[in-house]
Tab-separated table of C-alpha atoms in Angstrom:
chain	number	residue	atom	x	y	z
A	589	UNK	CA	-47.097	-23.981	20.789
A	590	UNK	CA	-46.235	-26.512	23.199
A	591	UNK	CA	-42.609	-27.915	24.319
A	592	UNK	CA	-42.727	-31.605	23.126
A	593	UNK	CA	-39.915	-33.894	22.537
A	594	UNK	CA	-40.015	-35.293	18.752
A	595	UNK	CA	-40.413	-38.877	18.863
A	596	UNK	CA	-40.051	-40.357	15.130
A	597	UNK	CA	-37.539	-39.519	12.474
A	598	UNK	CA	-39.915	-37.666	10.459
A	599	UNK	CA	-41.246	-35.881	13.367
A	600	UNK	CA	-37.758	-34.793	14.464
A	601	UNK	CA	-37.180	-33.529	10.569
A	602	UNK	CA	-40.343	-31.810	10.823
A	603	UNK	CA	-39.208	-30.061	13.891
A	604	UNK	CA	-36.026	-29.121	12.848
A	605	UNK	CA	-36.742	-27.469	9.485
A	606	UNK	CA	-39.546	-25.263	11.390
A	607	UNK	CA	-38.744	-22.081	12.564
A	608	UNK	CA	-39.981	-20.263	15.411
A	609	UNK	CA	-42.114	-17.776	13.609
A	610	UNK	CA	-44.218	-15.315	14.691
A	611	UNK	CA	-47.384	-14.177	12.909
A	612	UNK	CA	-49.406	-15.705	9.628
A	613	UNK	CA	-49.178	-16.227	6.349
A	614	UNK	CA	-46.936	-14.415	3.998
A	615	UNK	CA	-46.687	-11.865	7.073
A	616	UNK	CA	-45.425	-14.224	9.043
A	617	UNK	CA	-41.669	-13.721	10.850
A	618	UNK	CA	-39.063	-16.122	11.193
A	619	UNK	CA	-37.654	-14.809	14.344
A	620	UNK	CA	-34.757	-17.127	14.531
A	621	UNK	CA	-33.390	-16.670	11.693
A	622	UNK	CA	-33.471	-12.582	11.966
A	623	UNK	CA	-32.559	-13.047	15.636
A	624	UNK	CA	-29.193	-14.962	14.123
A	625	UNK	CA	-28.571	-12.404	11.280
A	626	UNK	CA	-28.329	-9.839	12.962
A	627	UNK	CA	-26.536	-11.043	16.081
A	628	UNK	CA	-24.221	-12.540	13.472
A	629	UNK	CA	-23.755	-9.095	11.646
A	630	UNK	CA	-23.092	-7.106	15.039
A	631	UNK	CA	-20.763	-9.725	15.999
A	632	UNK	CA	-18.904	-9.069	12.381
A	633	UNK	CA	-19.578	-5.463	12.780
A	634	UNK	CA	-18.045	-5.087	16.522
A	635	UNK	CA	-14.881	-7.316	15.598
A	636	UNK	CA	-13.881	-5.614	12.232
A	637	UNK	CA	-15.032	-1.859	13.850
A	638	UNK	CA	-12.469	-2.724	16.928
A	639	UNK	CA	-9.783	-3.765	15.146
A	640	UNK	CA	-10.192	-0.763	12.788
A	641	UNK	CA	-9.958	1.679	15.825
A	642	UNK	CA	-7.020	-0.284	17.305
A	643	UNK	CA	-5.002	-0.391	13.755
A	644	UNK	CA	-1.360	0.079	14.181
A	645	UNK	CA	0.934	1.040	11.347
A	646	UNK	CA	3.494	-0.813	13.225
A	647	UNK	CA	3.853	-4.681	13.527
A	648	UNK	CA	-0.183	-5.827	13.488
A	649	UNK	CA	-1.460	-8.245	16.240
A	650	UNK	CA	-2.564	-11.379	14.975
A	651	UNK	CA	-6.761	-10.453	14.632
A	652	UNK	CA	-5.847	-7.138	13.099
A	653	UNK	CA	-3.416	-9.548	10.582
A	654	UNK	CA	-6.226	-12.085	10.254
A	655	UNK	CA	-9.229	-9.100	9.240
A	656	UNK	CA	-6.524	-6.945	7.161
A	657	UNK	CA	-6.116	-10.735	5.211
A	658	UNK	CA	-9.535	-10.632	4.467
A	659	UNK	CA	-9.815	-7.129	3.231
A	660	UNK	CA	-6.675	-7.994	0.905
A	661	UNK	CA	-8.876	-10.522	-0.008
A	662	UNK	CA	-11.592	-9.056	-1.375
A	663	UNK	CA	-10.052	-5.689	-2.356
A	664	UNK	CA	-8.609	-7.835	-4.823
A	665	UNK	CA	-11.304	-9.517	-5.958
A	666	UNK	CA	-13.018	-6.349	-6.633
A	667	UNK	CA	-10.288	-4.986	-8.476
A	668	UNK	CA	-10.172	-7.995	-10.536
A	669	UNK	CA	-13.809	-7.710	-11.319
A	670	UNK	CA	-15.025	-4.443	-10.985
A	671	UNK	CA	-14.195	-2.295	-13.803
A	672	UNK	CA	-15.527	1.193	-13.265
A	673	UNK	CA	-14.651	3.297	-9.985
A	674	UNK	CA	-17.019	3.154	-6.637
A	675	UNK	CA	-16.526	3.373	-3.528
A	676	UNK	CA	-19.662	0.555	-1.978
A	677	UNK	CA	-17.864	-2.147	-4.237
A	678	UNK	CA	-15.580	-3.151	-2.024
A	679	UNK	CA	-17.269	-2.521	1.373
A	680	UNK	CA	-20.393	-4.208	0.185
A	681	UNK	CA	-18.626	-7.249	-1.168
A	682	UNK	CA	-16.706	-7.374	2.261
A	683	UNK	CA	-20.204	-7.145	3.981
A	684	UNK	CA	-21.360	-9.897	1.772
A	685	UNK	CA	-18.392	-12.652	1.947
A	686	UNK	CA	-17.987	-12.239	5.654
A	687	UNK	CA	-21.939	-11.835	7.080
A	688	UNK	CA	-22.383	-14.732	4.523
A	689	UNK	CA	-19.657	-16.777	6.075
A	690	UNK	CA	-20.804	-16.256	9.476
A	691	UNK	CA	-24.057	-17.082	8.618
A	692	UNK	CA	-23.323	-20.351	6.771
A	693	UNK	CA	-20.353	-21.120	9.328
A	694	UNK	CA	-23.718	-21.734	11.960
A	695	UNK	CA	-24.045	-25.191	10.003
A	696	UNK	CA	-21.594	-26.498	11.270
A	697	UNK	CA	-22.770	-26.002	14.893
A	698	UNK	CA	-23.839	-29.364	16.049
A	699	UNK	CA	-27.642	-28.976	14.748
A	700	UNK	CA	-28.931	-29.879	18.425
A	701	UNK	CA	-27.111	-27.467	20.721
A	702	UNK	CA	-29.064	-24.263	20.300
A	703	UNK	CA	-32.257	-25.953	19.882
A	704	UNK	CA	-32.002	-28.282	22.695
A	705	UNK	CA	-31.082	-25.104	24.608
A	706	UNK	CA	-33.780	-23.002	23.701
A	707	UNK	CA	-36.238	-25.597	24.386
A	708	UNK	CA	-35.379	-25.382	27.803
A	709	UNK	CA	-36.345	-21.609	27.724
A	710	UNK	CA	-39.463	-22.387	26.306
A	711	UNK	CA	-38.911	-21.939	22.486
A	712	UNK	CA	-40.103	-25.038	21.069
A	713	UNK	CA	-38.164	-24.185	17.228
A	714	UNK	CA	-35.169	-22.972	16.319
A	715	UNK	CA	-33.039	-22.788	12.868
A	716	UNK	CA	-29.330	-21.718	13.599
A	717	UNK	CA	-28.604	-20.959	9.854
A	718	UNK	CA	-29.891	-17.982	8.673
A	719	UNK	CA	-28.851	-18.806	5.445
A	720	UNK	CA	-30.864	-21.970	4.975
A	721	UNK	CA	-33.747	-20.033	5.529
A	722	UNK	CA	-35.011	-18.792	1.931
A	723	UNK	CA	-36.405	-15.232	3.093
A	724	UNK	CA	-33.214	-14.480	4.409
A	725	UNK	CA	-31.152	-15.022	1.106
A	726	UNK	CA	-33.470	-13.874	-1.213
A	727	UNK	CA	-34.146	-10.830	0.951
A	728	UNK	CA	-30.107	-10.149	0.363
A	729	UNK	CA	-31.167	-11.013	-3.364
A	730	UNK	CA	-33.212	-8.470	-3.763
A	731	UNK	CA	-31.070	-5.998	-1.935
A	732	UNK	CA	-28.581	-6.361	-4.637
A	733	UNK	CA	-31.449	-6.770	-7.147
A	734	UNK	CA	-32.272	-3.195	-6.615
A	735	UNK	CA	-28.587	-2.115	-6.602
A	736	UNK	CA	-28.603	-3.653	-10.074
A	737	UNK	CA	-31.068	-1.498	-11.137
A	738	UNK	CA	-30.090	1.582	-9.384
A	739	UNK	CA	-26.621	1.313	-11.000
A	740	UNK	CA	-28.077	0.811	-14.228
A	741	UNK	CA	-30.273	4.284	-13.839
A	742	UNK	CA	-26.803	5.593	-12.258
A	743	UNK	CA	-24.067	4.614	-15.178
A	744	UNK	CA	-26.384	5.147	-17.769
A	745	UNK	CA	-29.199	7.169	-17.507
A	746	UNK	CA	-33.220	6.741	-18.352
A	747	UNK	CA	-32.357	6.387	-21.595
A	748	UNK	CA	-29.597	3.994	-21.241
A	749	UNK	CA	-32.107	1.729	-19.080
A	750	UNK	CA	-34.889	1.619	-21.348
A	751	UNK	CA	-31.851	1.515	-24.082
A	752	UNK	CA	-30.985	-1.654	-22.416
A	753	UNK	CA	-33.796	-3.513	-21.989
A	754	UNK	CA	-35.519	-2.647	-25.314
A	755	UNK	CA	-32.714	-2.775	-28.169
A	756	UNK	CA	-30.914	-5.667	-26.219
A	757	UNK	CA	-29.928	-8.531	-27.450
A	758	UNK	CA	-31.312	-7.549	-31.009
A	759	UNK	CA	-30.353	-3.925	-31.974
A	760	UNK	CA	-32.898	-2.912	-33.878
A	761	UNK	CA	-36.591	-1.500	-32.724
A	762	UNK	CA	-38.708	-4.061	-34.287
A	763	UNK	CA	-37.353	-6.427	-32.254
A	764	UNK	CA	-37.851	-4.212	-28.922
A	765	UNK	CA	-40.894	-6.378	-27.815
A	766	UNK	CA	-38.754	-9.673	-28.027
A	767	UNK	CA	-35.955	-7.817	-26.238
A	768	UNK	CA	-37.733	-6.269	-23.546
A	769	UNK	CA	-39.037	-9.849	-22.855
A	770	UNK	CA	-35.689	-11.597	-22.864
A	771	UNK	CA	-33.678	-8.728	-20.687
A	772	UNK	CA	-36.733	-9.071	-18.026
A	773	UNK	CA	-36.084	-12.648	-18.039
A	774	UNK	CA	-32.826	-12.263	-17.455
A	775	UNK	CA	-32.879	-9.638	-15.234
A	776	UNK	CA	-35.087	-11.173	-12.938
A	777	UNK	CA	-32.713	-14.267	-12.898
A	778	UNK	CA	-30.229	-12.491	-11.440
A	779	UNK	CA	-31.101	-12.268	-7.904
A	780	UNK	CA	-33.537	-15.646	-7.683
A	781	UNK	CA	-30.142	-17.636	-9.163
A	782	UNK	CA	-28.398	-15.849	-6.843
A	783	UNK	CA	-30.872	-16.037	-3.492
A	784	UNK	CA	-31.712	-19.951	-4.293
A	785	UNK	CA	-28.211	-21.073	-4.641
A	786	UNK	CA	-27.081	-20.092	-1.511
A	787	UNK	CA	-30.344	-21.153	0.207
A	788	UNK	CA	-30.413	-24.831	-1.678
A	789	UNK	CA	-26.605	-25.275	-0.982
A	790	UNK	CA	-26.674	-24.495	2.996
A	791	UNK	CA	-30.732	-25.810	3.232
A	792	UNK	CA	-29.173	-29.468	1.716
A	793	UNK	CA	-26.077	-29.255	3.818
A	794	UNK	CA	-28.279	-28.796	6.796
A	795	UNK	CA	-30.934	-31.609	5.507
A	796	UNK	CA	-27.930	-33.900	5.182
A	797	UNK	CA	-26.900	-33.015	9.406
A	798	UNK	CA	-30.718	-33.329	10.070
A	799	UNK	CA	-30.878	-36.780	8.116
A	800	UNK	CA	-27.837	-38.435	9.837
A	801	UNK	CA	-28.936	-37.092	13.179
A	802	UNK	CA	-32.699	-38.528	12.353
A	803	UNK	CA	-31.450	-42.007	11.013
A	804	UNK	CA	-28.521	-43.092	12.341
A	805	UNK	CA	-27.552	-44.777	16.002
A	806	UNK	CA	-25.873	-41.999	17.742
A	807	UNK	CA	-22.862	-43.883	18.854
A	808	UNK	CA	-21.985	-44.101	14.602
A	809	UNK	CA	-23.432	-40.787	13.607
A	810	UNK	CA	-19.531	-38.926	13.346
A	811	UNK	CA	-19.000	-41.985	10.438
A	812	UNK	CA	-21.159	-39.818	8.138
A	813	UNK	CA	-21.215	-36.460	10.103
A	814	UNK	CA	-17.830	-35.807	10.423
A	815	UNK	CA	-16.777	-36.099	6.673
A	816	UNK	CA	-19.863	-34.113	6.016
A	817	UNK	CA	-18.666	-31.461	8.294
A	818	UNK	CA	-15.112	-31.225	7.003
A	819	UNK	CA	-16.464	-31.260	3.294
A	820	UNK	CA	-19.111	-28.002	4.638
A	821	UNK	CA	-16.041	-26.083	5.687
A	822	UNK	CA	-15.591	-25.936	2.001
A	823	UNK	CA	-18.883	-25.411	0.590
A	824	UNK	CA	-19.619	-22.559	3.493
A	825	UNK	CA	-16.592	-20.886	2.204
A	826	UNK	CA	-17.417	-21.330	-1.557
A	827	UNK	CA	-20.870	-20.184	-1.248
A	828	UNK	CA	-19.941	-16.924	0.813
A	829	UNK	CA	-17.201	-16.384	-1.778
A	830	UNK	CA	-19.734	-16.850	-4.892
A	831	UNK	CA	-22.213	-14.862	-3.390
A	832	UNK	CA	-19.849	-12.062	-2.987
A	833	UNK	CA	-18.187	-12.562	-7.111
A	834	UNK	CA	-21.744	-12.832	-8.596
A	835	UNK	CA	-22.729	-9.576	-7.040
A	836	UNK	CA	-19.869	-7.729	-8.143
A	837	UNK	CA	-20.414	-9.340	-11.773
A	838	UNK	CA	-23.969	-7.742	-11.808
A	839	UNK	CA	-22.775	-4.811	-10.452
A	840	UNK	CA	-20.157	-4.391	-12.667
A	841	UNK	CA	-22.179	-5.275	-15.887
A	842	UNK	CA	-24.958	-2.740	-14.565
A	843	UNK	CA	-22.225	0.130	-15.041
A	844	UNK	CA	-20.574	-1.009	-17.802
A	845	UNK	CA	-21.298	1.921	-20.390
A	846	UNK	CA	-20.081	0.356	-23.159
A	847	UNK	CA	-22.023	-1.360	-26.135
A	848	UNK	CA	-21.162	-4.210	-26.810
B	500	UNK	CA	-35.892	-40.949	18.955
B	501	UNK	CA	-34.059	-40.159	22.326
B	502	UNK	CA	-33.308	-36.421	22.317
B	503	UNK	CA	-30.220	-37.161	24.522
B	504	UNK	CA	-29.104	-39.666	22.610
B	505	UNK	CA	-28.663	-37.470	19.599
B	506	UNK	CA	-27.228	-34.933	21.681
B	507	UNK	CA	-23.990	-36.977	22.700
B	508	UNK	CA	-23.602	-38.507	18.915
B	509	UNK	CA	-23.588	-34.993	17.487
B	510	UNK	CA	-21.064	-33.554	20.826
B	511	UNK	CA	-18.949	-37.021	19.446
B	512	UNK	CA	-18.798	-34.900	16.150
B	513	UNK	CA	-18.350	-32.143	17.596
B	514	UNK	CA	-15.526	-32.897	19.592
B	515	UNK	CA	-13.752	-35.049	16.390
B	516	UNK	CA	-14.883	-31.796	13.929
B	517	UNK	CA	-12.694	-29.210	16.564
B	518	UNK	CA	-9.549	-31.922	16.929
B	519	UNK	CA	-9.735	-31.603	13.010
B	520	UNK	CA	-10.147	-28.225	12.467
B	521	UNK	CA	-7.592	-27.630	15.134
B	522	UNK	CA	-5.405	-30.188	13.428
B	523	UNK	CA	-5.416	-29.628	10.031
B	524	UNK	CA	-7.353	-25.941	9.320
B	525	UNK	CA	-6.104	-24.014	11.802
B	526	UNK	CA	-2.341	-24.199	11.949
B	527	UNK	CA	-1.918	-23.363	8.085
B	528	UNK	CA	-4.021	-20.457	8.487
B	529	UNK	CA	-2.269	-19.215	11.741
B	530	UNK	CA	0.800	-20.004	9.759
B	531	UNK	CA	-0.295	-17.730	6.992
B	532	UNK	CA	-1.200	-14.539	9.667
B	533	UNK	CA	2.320	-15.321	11.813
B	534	UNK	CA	4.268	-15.171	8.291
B	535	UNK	CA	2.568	-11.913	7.347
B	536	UNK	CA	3.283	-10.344	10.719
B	537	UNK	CA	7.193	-11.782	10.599
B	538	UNK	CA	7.162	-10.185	7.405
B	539	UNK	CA	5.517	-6.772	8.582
B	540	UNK	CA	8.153	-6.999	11.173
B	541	UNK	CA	11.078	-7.653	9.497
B	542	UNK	CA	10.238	-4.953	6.707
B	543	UNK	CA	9.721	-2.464	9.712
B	544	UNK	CA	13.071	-3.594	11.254
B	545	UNK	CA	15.128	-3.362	7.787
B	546	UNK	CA	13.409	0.285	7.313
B	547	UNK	CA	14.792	1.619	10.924
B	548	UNK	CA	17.826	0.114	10.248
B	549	UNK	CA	18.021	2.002	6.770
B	550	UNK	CA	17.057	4.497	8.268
B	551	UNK	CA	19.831	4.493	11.038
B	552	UNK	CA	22.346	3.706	8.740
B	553	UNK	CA	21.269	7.307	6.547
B	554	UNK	CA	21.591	9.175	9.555
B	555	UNK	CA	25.157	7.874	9.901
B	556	UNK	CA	26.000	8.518	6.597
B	557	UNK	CA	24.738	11.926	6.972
B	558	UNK	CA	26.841	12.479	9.983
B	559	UNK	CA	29.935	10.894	8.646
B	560	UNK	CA	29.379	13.418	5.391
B	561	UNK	CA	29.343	16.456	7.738
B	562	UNK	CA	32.392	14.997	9.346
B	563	UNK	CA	34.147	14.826	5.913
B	564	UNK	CA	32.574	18.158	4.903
B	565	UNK	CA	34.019	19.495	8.290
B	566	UNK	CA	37.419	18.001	7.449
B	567	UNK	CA	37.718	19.398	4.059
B	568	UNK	CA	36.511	23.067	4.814
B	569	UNK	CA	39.225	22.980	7.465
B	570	UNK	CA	41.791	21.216	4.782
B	571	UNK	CA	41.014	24.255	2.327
B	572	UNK	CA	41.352	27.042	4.351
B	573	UNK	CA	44.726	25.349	5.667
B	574	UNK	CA	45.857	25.260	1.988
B	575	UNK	CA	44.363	28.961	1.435
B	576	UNK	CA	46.153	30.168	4.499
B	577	UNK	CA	49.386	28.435	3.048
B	578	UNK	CA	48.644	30.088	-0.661
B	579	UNK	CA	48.970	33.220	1.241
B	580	UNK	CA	51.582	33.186	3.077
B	581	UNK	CA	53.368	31.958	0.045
B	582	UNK	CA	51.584	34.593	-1.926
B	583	UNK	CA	52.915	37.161	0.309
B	584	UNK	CA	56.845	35.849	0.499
B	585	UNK	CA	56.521	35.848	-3.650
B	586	UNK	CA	55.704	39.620	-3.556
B	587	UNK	CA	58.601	40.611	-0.500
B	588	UNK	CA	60.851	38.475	-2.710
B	589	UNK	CA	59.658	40.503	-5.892
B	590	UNK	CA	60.034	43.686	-4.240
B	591	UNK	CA	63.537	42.943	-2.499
B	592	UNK	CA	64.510	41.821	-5.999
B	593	UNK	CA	63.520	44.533	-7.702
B	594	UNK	CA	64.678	47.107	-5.061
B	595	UNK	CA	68.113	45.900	-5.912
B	596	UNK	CA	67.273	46.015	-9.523
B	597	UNK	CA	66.643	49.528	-8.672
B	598	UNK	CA	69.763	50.373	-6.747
B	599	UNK	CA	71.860	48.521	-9.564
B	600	UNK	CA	70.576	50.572	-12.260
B	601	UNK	CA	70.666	53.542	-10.252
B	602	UNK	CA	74.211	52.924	-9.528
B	603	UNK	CA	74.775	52.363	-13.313
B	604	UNK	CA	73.560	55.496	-14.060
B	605	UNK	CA	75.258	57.348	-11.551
B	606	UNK	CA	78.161	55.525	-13.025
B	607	UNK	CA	77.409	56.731	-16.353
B	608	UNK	CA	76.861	60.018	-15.527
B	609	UNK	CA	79.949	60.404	-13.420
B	610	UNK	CA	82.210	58.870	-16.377
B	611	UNK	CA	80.403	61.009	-19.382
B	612	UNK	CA	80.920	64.098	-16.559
B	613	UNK	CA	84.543	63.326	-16.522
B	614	UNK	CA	84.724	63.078	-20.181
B	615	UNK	CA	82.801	66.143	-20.736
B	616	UNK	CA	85.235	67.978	-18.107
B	617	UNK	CA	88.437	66.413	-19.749
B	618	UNK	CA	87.471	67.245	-23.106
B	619	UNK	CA	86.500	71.314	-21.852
B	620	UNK	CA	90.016	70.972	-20.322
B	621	UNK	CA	91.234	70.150	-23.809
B	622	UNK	CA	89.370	72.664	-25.648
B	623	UNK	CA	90.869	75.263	-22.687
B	624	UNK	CA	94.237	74.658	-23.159
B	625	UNK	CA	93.869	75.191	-27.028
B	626	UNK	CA	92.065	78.063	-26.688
B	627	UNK	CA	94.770	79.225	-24.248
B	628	UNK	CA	97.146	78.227	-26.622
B	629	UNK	CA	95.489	80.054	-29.864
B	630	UNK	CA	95.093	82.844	-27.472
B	631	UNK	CA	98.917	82.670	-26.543
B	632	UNK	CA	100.185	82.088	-30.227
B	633	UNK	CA	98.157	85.321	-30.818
B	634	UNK	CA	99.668	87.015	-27.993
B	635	UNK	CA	103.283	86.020	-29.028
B	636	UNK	CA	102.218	86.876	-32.931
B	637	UNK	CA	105.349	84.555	-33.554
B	638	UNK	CA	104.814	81.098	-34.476
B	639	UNK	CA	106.743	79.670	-31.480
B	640	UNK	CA	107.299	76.105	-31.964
B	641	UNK	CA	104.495	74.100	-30.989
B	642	UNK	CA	106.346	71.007	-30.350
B	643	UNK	CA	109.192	72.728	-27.450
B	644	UNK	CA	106.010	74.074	-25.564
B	645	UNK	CA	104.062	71.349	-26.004
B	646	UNK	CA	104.931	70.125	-22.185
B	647	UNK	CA	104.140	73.691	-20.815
B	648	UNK	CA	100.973	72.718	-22.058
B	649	UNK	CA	100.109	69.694	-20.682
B	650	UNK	CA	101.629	70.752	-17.548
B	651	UNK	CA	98.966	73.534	-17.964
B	652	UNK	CA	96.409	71.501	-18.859
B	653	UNK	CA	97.120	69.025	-15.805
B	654	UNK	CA	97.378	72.338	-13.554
B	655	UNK	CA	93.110	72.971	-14.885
């Protein structure tokens, strides 16, 4: 691990989509990316946990407007969705749509500023977006993969599970084989659909940044990167927002009791 | 590829992607926060002065309430005294009542007294006068001492 300037396109590409990792293998960690997570969730955590404390019935300042916005937000969108009565709904979904927006909202960072920075401290990689980094969004997958299933087990029971995944699509036993098959399938769709489209979406998006830094003359490079930008301010929001819906969909399907 | 290089095209970016956002993304969100707190605000404000204007209300019902407690016992007082004149009149009207038909009996009495009296004067005389026909045994003529009589009867 040695400190060397890129020196082709490719090489630069290379460099950029590597993070600084620590160990081997399937073992090994992608520091960068947890070091960003997690700053980026205490820096969510500290901001919403202050302006809780500070909360004034009276006339709100403009943060404590801005957060209680957001929690409008997605109190509503839970309502909307979410059928049955639980209290993690809504501070999960929060938890999701703004970490997720933080996260993504490190794309548009100018891709060279952190890791030109850390460089000089010695850290020859560094990937600023969490979320273009698959491990971290399919490790949220599976987080609310296993909420799936624990919901399932909590709304309706052993036998409701295996009730579920056995006379499901096809109610009838002789088809439980078939069933058990197709609900695994689908199941297990859940949280890769989930974990890939938010990692393809903000691992393109940062491609795309990497690409027009790579290729293009510097003095042009705002031509492409600018629109890009403005059109990411979008996509960042849209992906958070998704992220947050489909979980509540799952969630609510998982304790829906109902037959149907 | 000059790291440097890179560097100053993406702070170019950079630079053009803040002017932007603070152009165009920020003020309608900042819009959207100000609006909500003018309208936190102004709810607020409309509630105190609701609240203000119940308070008045309140007071200006005690000051009626006030009023007409004082305004009733001002007409009770009045019902009183009027009460009160009603019965002296009553009872100086009927305490004349009384004396008139006192007097009227006394009247009576007197008159039905003098009757009785004139008629035992009557009654008397004839007596006297059966007694004195007896006396005399001779039928004297009734009719020559007839004033003797009422000169006796006058003298009872």
């Amino acid at each position: 691990m040695t400190i060397s300037s890129p020196s082709s396109p490719q090489e630069y590409i290379k460099h950029h989509l590597h993070s600084l990792q620590f160990g081997e293998g399937f073992w090994a960690f992608n520091l960068d990316s947890l070091f960003f997570s997690i700053l980026l969730g205490v820096i969510f955590l500290s901001i919403f946990h202050r302006v809780a404390h500070k909360a004034t019935t009276g006339v709100p300042g403009k943060l404590q407007c801005a957060v209680e916005m957001i929690i409008e937000f997605v109190d509503k969108t839970v309502k909307d969705m979410f059928s049955g009565q639980n209290k993690l709904i809504a501070p999960l979904a929060l938890t999701i749509f703004v970490w997720v927006f933080l996260m993504n909202l490190m794309d548009l960072l100018p891709i060279d500023f952190l890791p030109y920075i850390s460089q000089q401290l010695g850290l020859p990689y560094l990937r600023v977006v969490p979320t273009a980094d698959v491990s971290i969004t399919m490790s949220m997958a599976i987080g609310v993969f296993l909420l799936i299933i624990i919901y399932t087990f909590k709304y309706k029971g052993v036998k409701g599970f295996i009730k579920d995944y056995t006379l499901h699509p096809f109610n009838h036993w002789a088809f439980a084989p078939i069933n058990l098959l197709l609900e695994t399938v689908s199941l297990l769709s859940k949280p890769i659909s989930l974990g890939l489209r938010l990692f393809g979406n903000m691992y393109a998006g940062e491609l795309i940044f990497i690409l027009i830094a790579a290729l293009i003359p510097w003095w042009s490079q705002w031509v492409l990167s600018l629109p890009w930008a403005i059109f990411h301010i979008l996509i960042i929001t849209l992906q958070a927002f998704i992220f947050m819906v489909l979980t509540i969909v799952y969630l609510s399907m998982a304790s829906e009791t109902e037959d149907h | 590829m000059n790291m440097n290089a890179t560097l100053l095209g993406q702070a170019i970016t950079f630079v053009l992607f803040v002017w932007f956002c603070m152009k165009f993304v920020w003020p309608p969100i900042i819009s959207a926060i100000e609006k909500r707190q003018k309208e936190i605000a102004d709810g607020l404000a409309s509630a105190e002065t609701a609240k203000k204007d119940l308070e008045l209300a309140k007071a200006n019902t005690s000051d009626i309430m006030q009023q007409a407690k004082v305004e009733a016992n001002a007409i009770i007082e009045q019902a009183n005294k009027r009460k009160a004149s009603i019965i002296e009149e009553a009872q100086q009207e009927a305490t004349r009542e009384r004396e008139r038909i006192v007097a009227q009996g006394l009247a009576e009495v007197e008159a039905e007294r003098k009757r009785a009296r004139e008629e035992l004067k009557q009654q008397v005389a004839r007596l006297a006068i059966a007694g004195a026909e007896k006396i005399i045994e001779r039928s004297v003529n009734e009719a020559a001492n007839s004033d003797i009589i009422d000169k006796l009867v006058a003298e009872l």
